[in-house]
CSV table of C-alpha atoms in Angstrom, one decimal:
chain,number,residue,atom,x,y,z
A,1,GLU,CA,118.0,99.4,110.2
A,2,THR,CA,116.3,96.0,109.7
A,3,GLY,CA,112.5,95.9,109.7
A,4,VAL,CA,110.2,93.3,111.1
A,5,THR,CA,110.6,89.9,109.4
A,6,GLN,CA,108.3,86.9,109.6
A,7,SER,CA,108.5,83.3,108.5
A,8,PRO,CA,107.2,81.3,106.8
A,9,THR,CA,105.4,83.4,104.2
A,10,HIS,CA,102.7,80.9,103.6
A,11,LEU,CA,101.7,77.7,105.3
A,12,ILE,CA,99.0,75.1,104.7
A,13,LYS,CA,97.9,72.8,107.5
A,14,THR,CA,95.0,70.5,108.2
A,15,ARG,CA,92.5,70.7,111.0
A,16,GLY,CA,93.8,69.5,114.3
A,17,GLN,CA,97.4,70.1,113.5
A,18,GLN,CA,99.7,72.5,115.3
A,19,VAL,CA,101.7,75.4,113.8
A,20,THR,CA,104.5,77.7,114.9
A,21,LEU,CA,105.1,81.1,113.3
A,22,ARG,CA,108.2,83.1,113.8
A,23,CYS,CA,109.0,86.8,114.0
A,24,SER,CA,112.1,88.9,114.4
A,25,SER,CA,111.5,92.4,115.7
A,26,GLN,CA,112.9,95.6,114.3
A,27,SER,CA,116.3,96.6,115.5
A,28,GLY,CA,116.0,98.4,118.8
A,29,HIS,CA,112.5,97.2,119.6
A,30,ASN,CA,111.9,95.1,122.7
A,31,THR,CA,108.2,94.5,122.5
A,32,VAL,CA,106.4,92.1,120.1
A,33,SER,CA,102.6,91.9,119.4
A,34,TRP,CA,100.7,89.3,117.4
A,35,TYR,CA,97.6,90.0,115.4
A,36,GLN,CA,95.2,87.9,113.4
A,37,GLN,CA,93.6,89.4,110.2
A,38,ALA,CA,90.8,87.5,108.5
A,39,LEU,CA,89.9,88.4,105.0
A,40,GLY,CA,88.2,91.7,104.7
A,41,GLN,CA,88.7,92.5,108.4
A,42,GLY,CA,91.0,94.7,110.4
A,43,PRO,CA,93.8,93.0,112.4
A,44,GLN,CA,92.7,91.6,115.8
A,45,PHE,CA,95.1,91.7,118.8
A,46,ILE,CA,96.1,88.2,120.0
A,47,PHE,CA,98.8,89.0,122.6
A,48,GLN,CA,101.9,91.0,123.4
A,49,TYR,CA,105.3,90.0,124.8
A,50,TYR,CA,107.7,92.2,126.7
A,51,ARG,CA,110.8,91.1,128.5
A,52,GLU,CA,110.0,87.5,127.6
A,53,GLU,CA,106.6,87.5,129.3
A,54,GLU,CA,103.1,87.9,128.1
A,55,ASN,CA,102.0,91.4,128.6
A,56,GLY,CA,98.3,91.6,127.5
A,57,ARG,CA,96.0,89.2,125.7
A,58,GLY,CA,93.0,89.7,123.4
A,59,ASN,CA,90.0,87.5,123.2
A,60,PHE,CA,91.7,84.3,121.9
A,61,PRO,CA,91.6,80.8,123.5
A,62,PRO,CA,94.6,79.3,125.3
A,63,ARG,CA,95.4,77.1,122.3
A,64,PHE,CA,97.0,80.3,121.0
A,65,SER,CA,100.3,80.7,122.9
A,66,GLY,CA,103.6,82.4,122.4
A,67,LEU,CA,107.2,82.9,123.4
A,68,GLN,CA,109.7,85.8,123.3
A,69,PHE,CA,113.4,85.1,123.3
A,70,PRO,CA,116.3,87.1,124.8
A,71,ASN,CA,117.0,88.7,121.4
A,72,TYR,CA,113.4,89.9,121.4
A,73,SER,CA,112.3,87.6,118.5
A,74,SER,CA,109.0,85.8,119.1
A,75,GLU,CA,107.0,82.7,118.2
A,76,LEU,CA,103.2,82.2,117.9
A,77,ASN,CA,102.0,78.7,118.5
A,78,VAL,CA,98.5,77.5,117.6
A,79,ASN,CA,97.4,74.0,118.7
A,80,ALA,CA,94.4,72.0,117.5
A,81,LEU,CA,93.9,74.1,114.4
A,82,GLU,CA,90.4,74.9,113.3
A,83,LEU,CA,89.2,76.0,109.8
A,84,ASP,CA,88.5,79.5,111.2
A,85,ASP,CA,92.1,79.9,112.1
A,86,SER,CA,92.8,80.5,108.4
A,87,ALA,CA,94.1,84.1,108.3
A,88,LEU,CA,97.0,86.4,107.8
A,89,TYR,CA,99.1,86.4,111.0
A,90,LEU,CA,100.9,89.7,111.7
A,91,CYS,CA,103.7,90.4,114.0
A,92,ALA,CA,104.4,94.0,115.1
A,93,SER,CA,107.3,95.3,117.1
A,94,SER,CA,107.6,98.5,119.1
A,95,SER,CA,109.7,100.4,121.5
A,96,ARG,CA,108.4,101.6,124.9
A,97,THR,CA,109.8,105.0,124.0
A,98,GLU,CA,107.3,105.3,121.0
A,99,GLY,CA,104.2,104.6,123.0
A,100,ASP,CA,101.6,102.5,121.2
A,101,THR,CA,103.1,102.9,117.7
A,102,GLN,CA,103.5,99.5,116.1
A,103,TYR,CA,105.6,98.5,113.1
A,104,PHE,CA,104.3,95.4,111.2
A,105,GLY,CA,106.0,92.6,109.4
A,106,PRO,CA,104.8,91.2,106.1
A,107,GLY,CA,102.7,88.5,107.7
A,108,THR,CA,102.3,84.8,107.4
A,109,ARG,CA,99.3,83.5,105.4
A,110,LEU,CA,98.0,80.4,107.2
A,111,THR,CA,95.4,78.1,105.4
A,112,VAL,CA,93.7,75.4,107.4
A,113,LEU,CA,92.1,72.6,105.3
B,1,GLU,CA,82.8,99.3,124.4
B,2,ASP,CA,85.9,100.6,122.6
B,3,GLN,CA,85.1,100.7,118.8
B,4,VAL,CA,86.5,102.0,115.5
B,5,THR,CA,84.3,102.4,112.5
B,6,GLN,CA,85.7,103.4,109.0
B,7,SER,CA,83.8,104.8,106.1
B,8,PRO,CA,83.3,104.3,103.3
B,9,GLU,CA,84.2,100.6,103.0
B,10,ALA,CA,85.4,101.2,99.4
B,11,LEU,CA,86.2,104.3,97.4
B,12,ARG,CA,86.9,104.5,93.7
B,13,LEU,CA,88.6,107.7,92.5
B,14,GLN,CA,89.9,109.0,89.2
B,15,GLU,CA,93.5,110.1,89.3
B,16,GLY,CA,93.7,113.6,90.6
B,17,GLU,CA,90.2,113.5,92.2
B,18,SER,CA,90.7,114.5,95.9
B,19,SER,CA,88.6,112.9,98.7
B,20,SER,CA,88.6,112.0,102.4
B,21,LEU,CA,88.3,108.8,104.4
B,22,ASN,CA,86.6,108.8,107.8
B,23,CYS,CA,87.5,107.0,111.0
B,24,SER,CA,85.1,107.3,113.9
B,25,TYR,CA,86.1,106.1,117.3
B,26,THR,CA,84.7,105.4,120.7
B,27,VAL,CA,87.2,104.9,123.5
B,28,SER,CA,87.2,106.0,127.1
B,29,GLY,CA,90.6,107.6,127.1
B,30,LEU,CA,92.4,108.3,123.8
B,31,ARG,CA,96.1,107.6,123.8
B,32,GLY,CA,96.6,108.2,120.2
B,33,LEU,CA,95.0,107.4,116.8
B,34,PHE,CA,97.0,105.6,114.1
B,35,TRP,CA,96.7,105.4,110.3
B,36,TYR,CA,98.2,102.5,108.3
B,37,ARG,CA,98.3,101.7,104.7
B,38,GLN,CA,98.0,98.0,103.7
B,39,ASP,CA,98.7,96.5,100.3
B,40,PRO,CA,97.0,93.2,99.4
B,41,GLY,CA,98.6,90.3,101.2
B,42,LYS,CA,101.1,92.5,103.0
B,43,GLY,CA,101.5,93.8,106.5
B,44,PRO,CA,100.2,97.3,107.4
B,45,GLU,CA,102.6,100.2,106.8
B,46,PHE,CA,102.7,102.9,109.5
B,47,LEU,CA,101.6,106.3,108.2
B,48,PHE,CA,100.7,108.7,111.1
B,49,THR,CA,100.1,109.0,114.8
B,50,LEU,CA,97.8,111.7,116.1
B,51,TYR,CA,97.5,112.5,119.8
B,52,SER,CA,95.1,115.4,120.3
B,53,ALA,CA,92.2,117.1,118.7
B,54,GLY,CA,93.2,119.7,116.2
B,55,GLU,CA,96.5,117.9,115.4
B,56,GLU,CA,97.3,117.5,111.7
B,57,LYS,CA,100.1,115.5,110.0
B,58,GLU,CA,101.1,115.3,106.3
B,59,LYS,CA,103.0,112.9,104.1
B,60,GLU,CA,103.1,113.5,100.4
B,61,ARG,CA,99.5,113.5,99.1
B,62,LEU,CA,98.1,112.4,102.5
B,63,LYS,CA,97.0,114.6,105.4
B,64,ALA,CA,95.5,113.2,108.6
B,65,THR,CA,93.4,115.3,111.0
B,66,LEU,CA,91.9,114.5,114.4
B,67,THR,CA,88.8,115.7,116.3
B,68,LYS,CA,87.4,114.5,119.6
B,69,LYS,CA,85.2,111.8,117.9
B,70,GLU,CA,86.8,111.1,114.5
B,71,SER,CA,89.8,111.4,112.2
B,72,PHE,CA,90.0,112.1,108.5
B,73,LEU,CA,92.6,111.0,106.0
B,74,HIS,CA,92.5,113.5,103.2
B,75,ILE,CA,94.0,112.4,99.8
B,76,THR,CA,94.9,115.3,97.5
B,77,ALA,CA,95.3,114.6,93.8
B,78,PRO,CA,95.7,110.8,94.2
B,79,LYS,CA,97.7,108.6,91.9
B,80,PRO,CA,97.2,105.0,91.0
B,81,GLU,CA,100.0,104.0,93.4
B,82,ASP,CA,97.9,105.3,96.3
B,83,SER,CA,95.5,102.4,95.8
B,84,ALA,CA,95.5,100.3,99.0
B,85,THR,CA,93.4,99.6,102.0
B,86,TYR,CA,93.7,102.3,104.7
B,87,LEU,CA,93.3,101.2,108.3
B,88,CYS,CA,92.9,103.3,111.4
B,89,ALA,CA,93.4,102.1,115.0
B,90,VAL,CA,93.2,103.3,118.6
B,91,PRO,CA,94.8,101.7,121.7
B,92,ARG,CA,92.3,99.8,123.8
B,93,TYR,CA,91.5,101.7,127.0
B,94,GLY,CA,93.1,99.9,129.9
B,95,GLY,CA,94.9,97.5,127.6
B,96,SER,CA,98.6,97.0,127.4
B,97,GLN,CA,100.7,99.4,125.4
B,98,GLY,CA,100.3,98.5,121.8
B,99,ASN,CA,96.9,96.6,122.2
B,100,LEU,CA,95.3,98.3,119.2
B,101,ILE,CA,91.7,98.1,118.0
B,102,PHE,CA,91.5,98.4,114.2
B,103,GLY,CA,88.6,99.4,111.9
B,104,LYS,CA,87.8,97.2,108.9
B,105,GLY,CA,89.5,99.7,106.6
B,106,THR,CA,88.7,101.6,103.5
B,107,LYS,CA,89.7,100.1,100.2
B,108,LEU,CA,90.8,102.9,97.9
B,109,SER,CA,91.1,102.3,94.1
B,110,VAL,CA,92.6,105.1,92.0
B,111,LYS,CA,92.1,104.7,88.3
B,112,PRO,CA,94.4,106.5,85.7
């Protein structure tokens, strides 16, 4: 069984640029959620994708957007990067049969200069 | 407002010194409480799900318990490899499945 994978591991961007982060869900999981984790804080829910559609969104602006593909993998796109977007971005996958239990990937560390 | 508060923020133990971490929650309708372990720079690793008051779950040196207002993660005879940040989370009431509210975590350091 393959776990959740994310790419890239690290990324450095400058303010105003755009970034795309990628996630492959765990085998058998059809739902993907994205979280942002600032240093010293708990993860914060960005949004979730199920059946290729957004299925819930946290308190994040529209410049945070996403996609889910037929194979359940997902992308997180962030436009017009700001310094405060520097964080660890976590992808979590789940199966509807396991309720709210989320399994997390290793994360992508984004630094905005 | 749904909220999760963890205490203490940091805990330093000697190897073999048992202790407990606390997670207090405020949510309108509890659909479960989750414990995760997170190593520095890594993603959270799932430990336990608890669904109802009185429920207990164990894994090696860890035991999680749940009451109507809080959960405890008991660590018995910890080892240095138990050093990590422990996070608890609850689903947001009325949110989509998997929309979790996390606490800030308790950073545990176990010295040999």
